[in-house]
Amino acid sequence: MLIPRQKTPNLTLPTLDHGPFDLSAETAERGTVICFYRGLHCPICATYLKEFEKKAAAFAERGVDCIAISSDGQERTRAMADKIEAKDLRFGYDLPLSVAKDWGLYISTSRGKTSIGIEEPALFSEPGLFMVTPEQTLYYGAVQTMPFVRPHFAELVAALDFAIPNNYPARGEYTGDV
């Protein structure tokens, strides 16, 4: 489990149109929102990423960069970016499942074709949403075991509007005995 206020795992991946992504080299003033999604086969991911695309400018206004990442290869990632008509959202691809596990993501096995007729990969990660500070420490994190009931990007933007002026710290940092 990742712990708030502690360093996250390293994350280096190719992106579609923005060169290599290296979390340790990100330069946004307030950090990076990382949305791990299941892949092209997931219709719920497409809807979710459309919302992320719509909020990318709002995150940027608050000094936060955004990236959507899956274990899909370049071709399937390009198809997802095209499907949601991405203009502002970066897309990373080829996420190793060992790295997905380092981030605490759940791994699922294929059930064949999905409701939209696209084959699931043999193995893929389930969704996760993280905000990482410029120092590469965890500020916010949510992981899921399936594609349903995800955190809303509008709520994360609104949370930043409170957290930034109030210097609100990451919570959930206690690791001692209870």
CSV table of N, CA and C in Angstrom, one decimal:
chain,number,residue,atom,x,y,z
A,1,MET,N,0.8,-1.2,0.0
A,1,MET,CA,0.0,0.0,0.0
A,1,MET,C,0.9,1.2,0.0
A,2,LEU,N,0.5,2.2,-0.8
A,2,LEU,CA,1.2,3.5,-0.9
A,2,LEU,C,0.8,4.3,0.4
A,3,ILE,N,1.7,5.1,0.9
A,3,ILE,CA,1.4,5.8,2.1
A,3,ILE,C,1.5,7.3,1.7
A,4,PRO,N,0.5,8.1,2.1
A,4,PRO,CA,0.6,9.6,1.8
A,4,PRO,C,1.8,10.2,2.5
A,5,ARG,N,2.3,11.2,1.9
A,5,ARG,CA,3.5,11.9,2.3
A,5,ARG,C,4.8,11.1,2.1
A,6,GLN,N,4.7,9.9,1.6
A,6,GLN,CA,5.9,9.1,1.3
A,6,GLN,C,6.1,9.0,-0.2
A,7,LYS,N,7.3,8.8,-0.6
A,7,LYS,CA,7.7,8.7,-2.0
A,7,LYS,C,6.9,7.6,-2.7
A,8,THR,N,6.4,7.9,-3.9
A,8,THR,CA,5.7,6.9,-4.7
A,8,THR,C,6.8,6.1,-5.5
A,9,PRO,N,6.4,5.0,-6.0
A,9,PRO,CA,7.3,4.2,-6.9
A,9,PRO,C,7.6,5.1,-8.1
A,10,ASN,N,8.8,4.8,-8.7
A,10,ASN,CA,9.1,5.5,-10.0
A,10,ASN,C,8.2,5.1,-11.1
A,11,LEU,N,8.0,5.9,-12.1
A,11,LEU,CA,7.1,5.7,-13.2
A,11,LEU,C,7.7,6.3,-14.4
A,12,THR,N,8.2,5.5,-15.3
A,12,THR,CA,8.7,6.0,-16.6
A,12,THR,C,8.1,5.2,-17.7
A,13,LEU,N,7.5,5.9,-18.7
A,13,LEU,CA,6.7,5.3,-19.8
A,13,LEU,C,6.8,6.1,-21.0
A,14,PRO,N,6.6,5.5,-22.2
A,14,PRO,CA,6.4,6.3,-23.4
A,14,PRO,C,5.1,6.9,-23.4
A,15,THR,N,4.9,8.1,-24.1
A,15,THR,CA,3.6,8.7,-24.3
A,15,THR,C,3.4,8.8,-25.8
A,16,LEU,N,2.1,9.1,-26.1
A,16,LEU,CA,1.8,9.2,-27.5
A,16,LEU,C,2.4,10.4,-28.2
A,17,ASP,N,2.3,11.5,-27.6
A,17,ASP,CA,2.8,12.7,-28.4
A,17,ASP,C,3.7,13.7,-27.6
A,18,HIS,N,4.1,13.2,-26.4
A,18,HIS,CA,4.8,14.1,-25.5
A,18,HIS,C,6.2,13.6,-25.0
A,19,GLY,N,6.8,12.7,-25.8
A,19,GLY,CA,8.0,12.1,-25.4
A,19,GLY,C,7.9,11.2,-24.2
A,20,PRO,N,9.0,10.8,-23.6
A,20,PRO,CA,8.9,9.9,-22.4
A,20,PRO,C,8.3,10.7,-21.2
A,21,PHE,N,7.6,9.9,-20.5
A,21,PHE,CA,7.1,10.4,-19.2
A,21,PHE,C,7.9,9.8,-18.1
A,22,ASP,N,8.5,10.7,-17.2
A,22,ASP,CA,9.3,10.3,-16.1
A,22,ASP,C,8.7,11.1,-14.9
A,23,LEU,N,8.0,10.4,-14.0
A,23,LEU,CA,7.4,11.1,-12.9
A,23,LEU,C,8.4,11.9,-12.1
A,24,SER,N,9.6,11.4,-11.9
A,24,SER,CA,10.6,12.1,-11.1
A,24,SER,C,11.1,13.4,-11.8
A,25,ALA,N,10.8,13.5,-13.0
A,25,ALA,CA,11.2,14.7,-13.8
A,25,ALA,C,10.1,15.7,-14.1
A,26,GLU,N,8.9,15.4,-13.5
A,26,GLU,CA,7.8,16.3,-13.7
A,26,GLU,C,8.0,17.7,-13.1
A,27,THR,N,7.6,18.7,-13.7
A,27,THR,CA,7.9,20.1,-13.3
A,27,THR,C,6.7,20.9,-12.9
A,28,ALA,N,5.5,20.3,-12.9
A,28,ALA,CA,4.3,21.1,-12.5
A,28,ALA,C,4.4,21.7,-11.1
A,29,GLU,N,4.0,22.9,-10.9
A,29,GLU,CA,4.1,23.5,-9.6
A,29,GLU,C,3.5,22.7,-8.5
A,30,ARG,N,2.4,22.1,-8.7
A,30,ARG,CA,1.7,21.4,-7.6
A,30,ARG,C,1.6,19.9,-7.7
A,31,GLY,N,2.1,19.4,-8.8
A,31,GLY,CA,2.2,17.9,-9.0
A,31,GLY,C,1.5,17.4,-10.2
A,32,THR,N,1.2,16.1,-10.2
A,32,THR,CA,0.7,15.4,-11.3
A,32,THR,C,-0.5,14.5,-10.9
A,33,VAL,N,-1.6,14.5,-11.6
A,33,VAL,CA,-2.7,13.6,-11.4
A,33,VAL,C,-2.4,12.4,-12.4
A,34,ILE,N,-2.4,11.2,-11.9
A,34,ILE,CA,-2.2,10.0,-12.7
A,34,ILE,C,-3.4,9.2,-12.7
A,35,CYS,N,-4.0,9.0,-13.8
A,35,CYS,CA,-5.2,8.1,-13.9
A,35,CYS,C,-4.8,6.8,-14.6
A,36,PHE,N,-4.7,5.7,-13.9
A,36,PHE,CA,-4.5,4.4,-14.5
A,36,PHE,C,-5.8,3.9,-14.9
A,37,TYR,N,-5.9,3.5,-16.2
A,37,TYR,CA,-7.2,3.0,-16.7
A,37,TYR,C,-7.0,1.6,-17.3
A,38,ARG,N,-8.1,0.8,-17.4
A,38,ARG,CA,-8.0,-0.6,-17.8
A,38,ARG,C,-7.5,-0.8,-19.2
A,39,GLY,N,-7.9,0.0,-20.2
A,39,GLY,CA,-7.5,-0.1,-21.5
A,39,GLY,C,-8.6,0.1,-22.5
A,40,LEU,N,-8.3,0.0,-23.8
A,40,LEU,CA,-9.2,0.3,-24.9
A,40,LEU,C,-10.5,-0.5,-24.8
A,41,HIS,N,-10.4,-1.7,-24.3
A,41,HIS,CA,-11.5,-2.6,-24.2
A,41,HIS,C,-12.6,-2.2,-23.2
A,42,CYS,N,-12.4,-1.2,-22.4
A,42,CYS,CA,-13.3,-0.8,-21.3
A,42,CYS,C,-14.1,0.5,-21.7
A,43,PRO,N,-15.4,0.3,-22.0
A,43,PRO,CA,-16.2,1.4,-22.3
A,43,PRO,C,-16.4,2.4,-21.2
A,44,ILE,N,-16.3,2.0,-20.0
A,44,ILE,CA,-16.4,2.9,-18.8
A,44,ILE,C,-15.2,3.8,-18.7
A,45,CYS,N,-14.0,3.2,-19.1
A,45,CYS,CA,-12.8,4.0,-19.1
A,45,CYS,C,-12.9,5.1,-20.1
A,46,ALA,N,-13.5,4.8,-21.3
A,46,ALA,CA,-13.6,5.9,-22.3
A,46,ALA,C,-14.4,7.0,-21.8
A,47,THR,N,-15.5,6.8,-21.2
A,47,THR,CA,-16.4,7.8,-20.6
A,47,THR,C,-15.6,8.6,-19.5
A,48,TYR,N,-14.9,7.8,-18.7
A,48,TYR,CA,-14.2,8.5,-17.6
A,48,TYR,C,-13.1,9.3,-18.1
A,49,LEU,N,-12.4,8.9,-19.1
A,49,LEU,CA,-11.3,9.7,-19.7
A,49,LEU,C,-11.8,10.9,-20.5
A,50,LYS,N,-13.0,10.8,-21.0
A,50,LYS,CA,-13.6,12.0,-21.6
A,50,LYS,C,-13.7,13.1,-20.6
A,51,GLU,N,-14.1,12.7,-19.4
A,51,GLU,CA,-14.3,13.7,-18.3
A,51,GLU,C,-12.9,14.2,-17.8
A,52,PHE,N,-11.9,13.3,-17.8
A,52,PHE,CA,-10.6,13.8,-17.4
A,52,PHE,C,-10.1,14.8,-18.5
A,53,GLU,N,-10.3,14.5,-19.7
A,53,GLU,CA,-9.9,15.4,-20.8
A,53,GLU,C,-10.6,16.8,-20.6
A,54,LYS,N,-11.8,16.8,-20.2
A,54,LYS,CA,-12.5,18.1,-20.0
A,54,LYS,C,-12.0,18.8,-18.8
A,55,LYS,N,-11.4,18.2,-17.8
A,55,LYS,CA,-10.9,18.8,-16.6
A,55,LYS,C,-9.4,19.1,-16.7
A,56,ALA,N,-8.7,18.7,-17.8
A,56,ALA,CA,-7.3,18.8,-17.8
A,56,ALA,C,-6.9,20.3,-17.7
A,57,ALA,N,-7.6,21.2,-18.4
A,57,ALA,CA,-7.3,22.6,-18.3
A,57,ALA,C,-7.5,23.2,-16.9
A,58,ALA,N,-8.5,22.7,-16.2
A,58,ALA,CA,-8.8,23.1,-14.8
A,58,ALA,C,-7.7,22.7,-13.9
A,59,PHE,N,-7.1,21.5,-14.1
A,59,PHE,CA,-6.0,21.1,-13.3
A,59,PHE,C,-4.8,21.9,-13.6
A,60,ALA,N,-4.6,22.2,-14.9
A,60,ALA,CA,-3.4,23.0,-15.3
A,60,ALA,C,-3.5,24.4,-14.7
A,61,GLU,N,-4.7,25.0,-14.6
A,61,GLU,CA,-4.9,26.3,-14.0
A,61,GLU,C,-4.4,26.3,-12.5
A,62,ARG,N,-4.5,25.2,-11.9
A,62,ARG,CA,-4.1,25.0,-10.5
A,62,ARG,C,-2.7,24.5,-10.4
A,63,GLY,N,-1.9,24.4,-11.4
A,63,GLY,CA,-0.5,24.0,-11.4
A,63,GLY,C,-0.3,22.5,-11.3
A,64,VAL,N,-1.3,21.8,-11.9
A,64,VAL,CA,-1.2,20.3,-11.8
A,64,VAL,C,-1.3,19.8,-13.3
A,65,ASP,N,-0.3,18.9,-13.6
A,65,ASP,CA,-0.3,18.2,-14.8
A,65,ASP,C,-1.1,16.9,-14.7
A,66,CYS,N,-1.5,16.4,-15.9
A,66,CYS,CA,-2.3,15.2,-15.9
A,66,CYS,C,-1.8,14.1,-16.9
A,67,ILE,N,-2.0,12.9,-16.6
A,67,ILE,CA,-1.6,11.8,-17.6
A,67,ILE,C,-2.6,10.6,-17.3
A,68,ALA,N,-3.0,10.0,-18.4
A,68,ALA,CA,-3.8,8.7,-18.4
A,68,ALA,C,-2.8,7.6,-18.8
A,69,ILE,N,-2.8,6.5,-18.1
A,69,ILE,CA,-1.9,5.4,-18.3
A,69,ILE,C,-2.6,4.1,-18.3
A,70,SER,N,-2.2,3.2,-19.2
A,70,SER,CA,-2.6,1.8,-19.2
A,70,SER,C,-1.5,0.9,-19.7
A,71,SER,N,-1.8,-0.4,-19.6
A,71,SER,CA,-0.8,-1.4,-20.0
A,71,SER,C,-1.0,-1.7,-21.5
A,72,ASP,N,-2.0,-1.1,-22.1
A,72,ASP,CA,-2.1,-1.2,-23.6
A,72,ASP,C,-0.9,-0.7,-24.3
A,73,GLY,N,-0.6,-1.3,-25.5
A,73,GLY,CA,0.5,-0.8,-26.3
A,73,GLY,C,0.1,0.5,-27.0
A,74,GLN,N,1.0,1.0,-27.9
A,74,GLN,CA,0.8,2.3,-28.5
A,74,GLN,C,-0.4,2.3,-29.4
A,75,GLU,N,-0.6,1.3,-30.2
A,75,GLU,CA,-1.8,1.3,-31.1
A,75,GLU,C,-3.1,1.4,-30.4
A,76,ARG,N,-3.3,0.6,-29.4
A,76,ARG,CA,-4.6,0.6,-28.6
A,76,ARG,C,-4.7,1.9,-27.9
A,77,THR,N,-3.6,2.4,-27.3
A,77,THR,CA,-3.6,3.7,-26.6
A,77,THR,C,-4.0,4.8,-27.6
A,78,ARG,N,-3.4,4.8,-28.8
A,78,ARG,CA,-3.8,5.8,-29.8
A,78,ARG,C,-5.3,5.7,-30.1
A,79,ALA,N,-5.8,4.5,-30.2
A,79,ALA,CA,-7.2,4.3,-30.5
A,79,ALA,C,-8.1,4.9,-29.4
A,80,MET,N,-7.7,4.8,-28.1
A,80,MET,CA,-8.4,5.3,-27.0
A,80,MET,C,-8.4,6.9,-27.0
A,81,ALA,N,-7.2,7.4,-27.3
A,81,ALA,CA,-7.0,8.9,-27.3
A,81,ALA,C,-7.9,9.4,-28.5
A,82,ASP,N,-7.9,8.8,-29.6
A,82,ASP,CA,-8.8,9.2,-30.7
A,82,ASP,C,-10.3,9.1,-30.3
A,83,LYS,N,-10.6,8.0,-29.7
A,83,LYS,CA,-12.0,7.8,-29.3
A,83,LYS,C,-12.5,8.9,-28.4
A,84,ILE,N,-11.7,9.4,-27.5
A,84,ILE,CA,-12.2,10.4,-26.6
A,84,ILE,C,-11.9,11.8,-27.1
A,85,GLU,N,-11.3,11.9,-28.3
A,85,GLU,CA,-10.9,13.1,-28.9
A,85,GLU,C,-10.0,14.0,-28.0
A,86,ALA,N,-9.0,13.3,-27.5
A,86,ALA,CA,-8.0,13.9,-26.6
A,86,ALA,C,-7.2,15.1,-27.3
A,87,LYS,N,-7.2,16.2,-26.6
A,87,LYS,CA,-6.4,17.3,-27.1
A,87,LYS,C,-5.4,17.8,-26.0
A,88,ASP,N,-5.8,17.8,-24.8
A,88,ASP,CA,-5.0,18.3,-23.7
A,88,ASP,C,-4.4,17.2,-22.8
A,89,LEU,N,-5.0,16.0,-22.9
A,89,LEU,CA,-4.6,14.9,-22.0
A,89,LEU,C,-3.5,14.1,-22.5
A,90,ARG,N,-2.4,13.9,-21.7
A,90,ARG,CA,-1.3,13.0,-22.1
A,90,ARG,C,-1.7,11.6,-21.9
A,91,PHE,N,-1.2,10.7,-22.8
A,91,PHE,CA,-1.5,9.3,-22.7
A,91,PHE,C,-0.2,8.6,-22.6
A,92,GLY,N,0.0,7.8,-21.5
A,92,GLY,CA,1.2,6.9,-21.4
A,92,GLY,C,0.7,5.5,-21.7
A,93,TYR,N,1.7,4.7,-22.2
A,93,TYR,CA,1.3,3.3,-22.6
A,93,TYR,C,2.4,2.3,-22.2
A,94,ASP,N,2.1,1.0,-22.4
A,94,ASP,CA,3.1,0.0,-22.0
A,94,ASP,C,3.4,-0.1,-20.6
A,95,LEU,N,2.5,0.2,-19.7
A,95,LEU,CA,2.7,0.1,-18.3
A,95,LEU,C,3.0,-1.4,-17.9
A,96,PRO,N,4.2,-1.7,-17.4
A,96,PRO,CA,4.4,-3.1,-17.0
A,96,PRO,C,3.5,-3.4,-15.8
A,97,LEU,N,2.9,-4.6,-15.8
A,97,LEU,CA,2.0,-5.0,-14.7
A,97,LEU,C,2.8,-5.1,-13.4
A,98,SER,N,4.1,-5.3,-13.4
A,98,SER,CA,4.8,-5.3,-12.2
A,98,SER,C,4.8,-3.9,-11.5
A,99,VAL,N,4.9,-2.9,-12.4
A,99,VAL,CA,4.8,-1.5,-11.9
A,99,VAL,C,3.4,-1.2,-11.4
A,100,ALA,N,2.4,-1.7,-12.1
A,100,ALA,CA,1.0,-1.5,-11.7
A,100,ALA,C,0.9,-2.1,-10.3
A,101,LYS,N,1.4,-3.2,-10.0
A,101,LYS,CA,1.3,-3.8,-8.7
A,101,LYS,C,2.1,-3.0,-7.7
A,102,ASP,N,3.2,-2.4,-8.1
A,102,ASP,CA,4.0,-1.5,-7.2
A,102,ASP,C,3.1,-0.3,-6.7
A,103,TRP,N,2.2,0.1,-7.6
A,103,TRP,CA,1.3,1.2,-7.3
A,103,TRP,C,0.0,0.8,-6.5
A,104,GLY,N,0.0,-0.5,-6.3
A,104,GLY,CA,-1.2,-1.0,-5.5
A,104,GLY,C,-2.4,-1.3,-6.4
A,105,LEU,N,-2.2,-1.4,-7.7
A,105,LEU,CA,-3.4,-1.6,-8.6
A,105,LEU,C,-3.7,-3.1,-8.6
A,106,TYR,N,-4.9,-3.4,-8.7
A,106,TYR,CA,-5.4,-4.8,-8.8
A,106,TYR,C,-5.2,-5.3,-10.3
A,107,ILE,N,-4.9,-6.6,-10.5
A,107,ILE,CA,-4.7,-7.1,-11.8
A,107,ILE,C,-5.9,-8.1,-12.1
A,108,SER,N,-6.4,-8.0,-13.3
A,108,SER,CA,-7.5,-8.9,-13.7
A,108,SER,C,-7.1,-9.8,-14.9
A,109,THR,N,-7.8,-10.9,-15.1
A,109,THR,CA,-7.6,-11.8,-16.2
A,109,THR,C,-8.7,-11.5,-17.2
A,110,SER,N,-8.3,-11.9,-18.5
A,110,SER,CA,-9.3,-11.6,-19.6
A,110,SER,C,-10.5,-12.5,-19.4
A,111,ARG,N,-11.6,-11.9,-19.8
A,111,ARG,CA,-12.9,-12.6,-20.0
A,111,ARG,C,-13.4,-12.6,-21.4
A,112,GLY,N,-12.4,-12.4,-22.3
A,112,GLY,CA,-12.7,-12.4,-23.7
A,112,GLY,C,-13.1,-11.0,-24.2
A,113,LYS,N,-14.1,-10.9,-25.1
A,113,LYS,CA,-14.6,-9.7,-25.7
A,113,LYS,C,-15.5,-9.0,-24.7
A,114,THR,N,-15.4,-7.6,-24.7
A,114,THR,CA,-16.3,-6.9,-23.8
A,114,THR,C,-17.6,-6.5,-24.5
A,115,SER,N,-18.4,-5.8,-23.9
A,115,SER,CA,-19.7,-5.4,-24.4
A,115,SER,C,-19.6,-4.6,-25.7
A,116,ILE,N,-18.4,-4.0,-25.9
A,116,ILE,CA,-18.2,-3.2,-27.2
A,116,ILE,C,-17.4,-4.0,-28.2
A,117,GLY,N,-17.2,-5.3,-28.0
A,117,GLY,CA,-16.6,-6.2,-28.9
A,117,GLY,C,-15.1,-6.1,-29.0
A,118,ILE,N,-14.5,-5.6,-28.0
A,118,ILE,CA,-13.0,-5.5,-28.1
A,118,ILE,C,-12.4,-6.5,-27.1
A,119,GLU,N,-11.5,-7.3,-27.5
A,119,GLU,CA,-10.8,-8.3,-26.7
A,119,GLU,C,-10.0,-7.7,-25.5
A,120,GLU,N,-10.3,-8.2,-24.3
A,120,GLU,CA,-9.5,-7.8,-23.2
A,120,GLU,C,-8.1,-8.4,-23.3
A,121,PRO,N,-7.0,-7.7,-22.9
A,121,PRO,CA,-5.7,-8.4,-22.8
A,121,PRO,C,-5.7,-9.5,-21.8
A,122,ALA,N,-4.8,-10.4,-21.9
A,122,ALA,CA,-4.7,-11.6,-21.1
A,122,ALA,C,-4.7,-11.2,-19.6
A,123,LEU,N,-3.9,-10.1,-19.3
A,123,LEU,CA,-3.9,-9.5,-18.0
A,123,LEU,C,-3.8,-8.0,-18.1
A,124,PHE,N,-4.5,-7.3,-17.2
A,124,PHE,CA,-4.5,-5.9,-17.2
A,124,PHE,C,-4.8,-5.3,-15.8
A,125,SER,N,-4.4,-4.1,-15.6
A,125,SER,CA,-4.7,-3.5,-14.3
A,125,SER,C,-6.0,-2.8,-14.2
A,126,GLU,N,-6.6,-2.8,-13.0
A,126,GLU,CA,-7.8,-2.1,-12.8
A,126,GLU,C,-7.5,-0.7,-12.5
A,127,PRO,N,-8.5,0.2,-12.4
A,127,PRO,CA,-8.3,1.6,-12.3
A,127,PRO,C,-7.7,2.1,-11.0
A,128,GLY,N,-7.0,3.2,-11.1
A,128,GLY,CA,-6.4,3.9,-9.9
A,128,GLY,C,-6.2,5.3,-10.3
A,129,LEU,N,-6.5,6.2,-9.3
A,129,LEU,CA,-6.3,7.6,-9.5
A,129,LEU,C,-5.4,8.1,-8.3
A,130,PHE,N,-4.4,8.9,-8.7
A,130,PHE,CA,-3.4,9.4,-7.8
A,130,PHE,C,-3.0,10.8,-8.1
A,131,MET,N,-2.8,11.6,-7.0
A,131,MET,CA,-2.1,12.8,-7.2
A,131,MET,C,-0.8,12.8,-6.5
A,132,VAL,N,0.2,13.1,-7.2
A,132,VAL,CA,1.6,13.0,-6.7
A,132,VAL,C,2.2,14.4,-6.6
A,133,THR,N,2.8,14.8,-5.5
A,133,THR,CA,3.4,16.1,-5.4
A,133,THR,C,4.6,16.3,-6.2
A,134,PRO,N,5.1,17.5,-6.4
A,134,PRO,CA,6.4,17.7,-7.1
A,134,PRO,C,7.6,17.0,-6.5
A,135,GLU,N,7.5,16.7,-5.2
A,135,GLU,CA,8.6,15.9,-4.6
A,135,GLU,C,8.4,14.4,-4.7
A,136,GLN,N,7.4,14.0,-5.5
A,136,GLN,CA,7.1,12.6,-5.8
A,136,GLN,C,6.6,11.9,-4.6
A,137,THR,N,5.8,12.6,-3.7
A,137,THR,CA,5.2,11.9,-2.6
A,137,THR,C,3.7,11.8,-2.9
A,138,LEU,N,3.0,10.9,-2.3
A,138,LEU,CA,1.6,10.7,-2.5
A,138,LEU,C,0.8,11.7,-1.8
A,139,TYR,N,-0.1,12.4,-2.5
A,139,TYR,CA,-1.0,13.4,-1.9
A,139,TYR,C,-2.4,12.8,-1.8
A,140,TYR,N,-2.8,12.1,-2.9
A,140,TYR,CA,-4.2,11.5,-2.9
A,140,TYR,C,-4.1,10.2,-3.7
A,141,GLY,N,-4.8,9.2,-3.2
A,141,GLY,CA,-4.9,7.9,-4.0
A,141,GLY,C,-6.2,7.2,-3.8
A,142,ALA,N,-6.6,6.5,-4.9
A,142,ALA,CA,-7.8,5.7,-4.8
A,142,ALA,C,-7.5,4.5,-5.8
A,143,VAL,N,-7.7,3.3,-5.4
A,143,VAL,CA,-7.6,2.1,-6.3
A,143,VAL,C,-9.0,1.4,-6.3
A,144,GLN,N,-9.2,0.7,-7.3
A,144,GLN,CA,-10.5,-0.1,-7.5
A,144,GLN,C,-10.2,-1.5,-7.9
A,145,THR,N,-11.2,-2.3,-7.6
A,145,THR,CA,-11.1,-3.7,-8.0
A,145,THR,C,-11.9,-4.0,-9.3
A,146,MET,N,-12.6,-3.0,-9.7
A,146,MET,CA,-13.4,-3.2,-11.0
A,146,MET,C,-13.7,-1.8,-11.6
A,147,PRO,N,-14.3,-1.7,-12.7
A,147,PRO,CA,-14.4,-0.4,-13.4
A,147,PRO,C,-15.4,0.5,-12.9
A,148,PHE,N,-16.3,0.1,-12.0
A,148,PHE,CA,-17.4,0.9,-11.6
A,148,PHE,C,-17.1,1.9,-10.5
A,149,VAL,N,-17.9,3.0,-10.4
A,149,VAL,CA,-17.9,3.9,-9.2
A,149,VAL,C,-16.5,4.5,-9.0
A,150,ARG,N,-16.1,5.4,-9.9
A,150,ARG,CA,-14.8,6.0,-9.8
A,150,ARG,C,-14.9,7.4,-9.2
A,151,PRO,N,-13.8,7.9,-8.6
A,151,PRO,CA,-13.7,9.3,-8.1
A,151,PRO,C,-14.0,10.3,-9.3
A,152,HIS,N,-14.7,11.4,-8.9
A,152,HIS,CA,-15.0,12.4,-10.0
A,152,HIS,C,-13.9,13.4,-10.0
A,153,PHE,N,-13.5,13.7,-11.3
A,153,PHE,CA,-12.4,14.7,-11.5
A,153,PHE,C,-12.9,16.1,-11.0
A,154,ALA,N,-14.1,16.4,-11.2
A,154,ALA,CA,-14.6,17.8,-10.7
A,154,ALA,C,-14.5,17.9,-9.2
A,155,GLU,N,-14.6,16.8,-8.4
A,155,GLU,CA,-14.5,16.8,-7.0
A,155,GLU,C,-13.0,17.0,-6.6
A,156,LEU,N,-12.1,16.4,-7.4
A,156,LEU,CA,-10.7,16.6,-7.1
A,156,LEU,C,-10.2,18.0,-7.4
A,157,VAL,N,-10.8,18.6,-8.5
A,157,VAL,CA,-10.5,20.0,-8.8
A,157,VAL,C,-11.0,20.9,-7.6
A,158,ALA,N,-12.2,20.6,-7.2
A,158,ALA,CA,-12.8,21.4,-6.0
A,158,ALA,C,-12.0,21.2,-4.8
A,159,ALA,N,-11.5,20.0,-4.6
A,159,ALA,CA,-10.6,19.7,-3.4
A,159,ALA,C,-9.4,20.5,-3.4
A,160,LEU,N,-8.8,20.7,-4.6
A,160,LEU,CA,-7.6,21.5,-4.8
A,160,LEU,C,-7.9,23.0,-4.5
A,161,ASP,N,-9.1,23.4,-4.8
A,161,ASP,CA,-9.4,24.8,-4.5
A,161,ASP,C,-9.5,25.1,-3.0
A,162,PHE,N,-9.7,24.0,-2.3
A,162,PHE,CA,-9.7,24.2,-0.8
A,162,PHE,C,-8.3,23.9,-0.3
A,163,ALA,N,-7.6,22.9,-0.8
A,163,ALA,CA,-6.3,22.4,-0.2
A,163,ALA,C,-5.2,23.4,-0.5
A,164,ILE,N,-5.2,24.1,-1.7
A,164,ILE,CA,-4.1,25.0,-2.0
A,164,ILE,C,-4.1,26.2,-1.1
A,165,PRO,N,-5.2,27.0,-1.0
A,165,PRO,CA,-5.1,28.2,-0.1
A,165,PRO,C,-4.9,27.8,1.4
A,166,ASN,N,-5.4,26.6,1.8
A,166,ASN,CA,-5.3,26.3,3.2
A,166,ASN,C,-4.1,25.4,3.5
A,167,ASN,N,-3.2,25.2,2.5
A,167,ASN,CA,-2.1,24.3,2.7
A,167,ASN,C,-2.4,23.0,3.4
A,168,TYR,N,-3.5,22.4,2.9
A,168,TYR,CA,-4.0,21.2,3.5
A,168,TYR,C,-3.1,20.0,3.2
A,169,PRO,N,-2.7,19.3,4.2
A,169,PRO,CA,-1.7,18.2,4.0
A,169,PRO,C,-2.4,16.9,3.5
A,170,ALA,N,-1.6,16.0,2.9
A,170,ALA,CA,-2.1,14.7,2.5
A,170,ALA,C,-2.4,14.0,3.8
A,171,ARG,N,-3.5,13.2,3.8
A,171,ARG,CA,-4.0,12.5,5.0
A,171,ARG,C,-3.8,11.0,4.8
A,172,GLY,N,-3.9,10.3,6.0
A,172,GLY,CA,-3.7,8.8,5.9
A,172,GLY,C,-2.3,8.4,6.1
A,173,GLU,N,-1.4,9.3,6.6
A,173,GLU,CA,0.0,9.1,6.7
A,173,GLU,C,0.4,8.2,7.9
A,174,TYR,N,-0.4,8.0,8.9
A,174,TYR,CA,0.0,7.3,10.1
A,174,TYR,C,0.2,5.8,9.8
A,175,THR,N,1.3,5.3,10.2
A,175,THR,CA,1.6,3.9,10.0
A,175,THR,C,2.0,3.1,11.3
A,176,GLY,N,1.7,3.7,12.4
A,176,GLY,CA,2.1,3.1,13.7
A,176,GLY,C,1.0,2.1,14.2
A,177,ASP,N,1.2,1.6,15.3
A,177,ASP,CA,0.2,0.6,15.9
A,177,ASP,C,-1.1,1.3,16.2
A,178,VAL,N,-2.2,0.6,16.1
A,178,VAL,CA,-3.5,1.1,16.4
A,178,VAL,C,-4.2,0.1,17.4
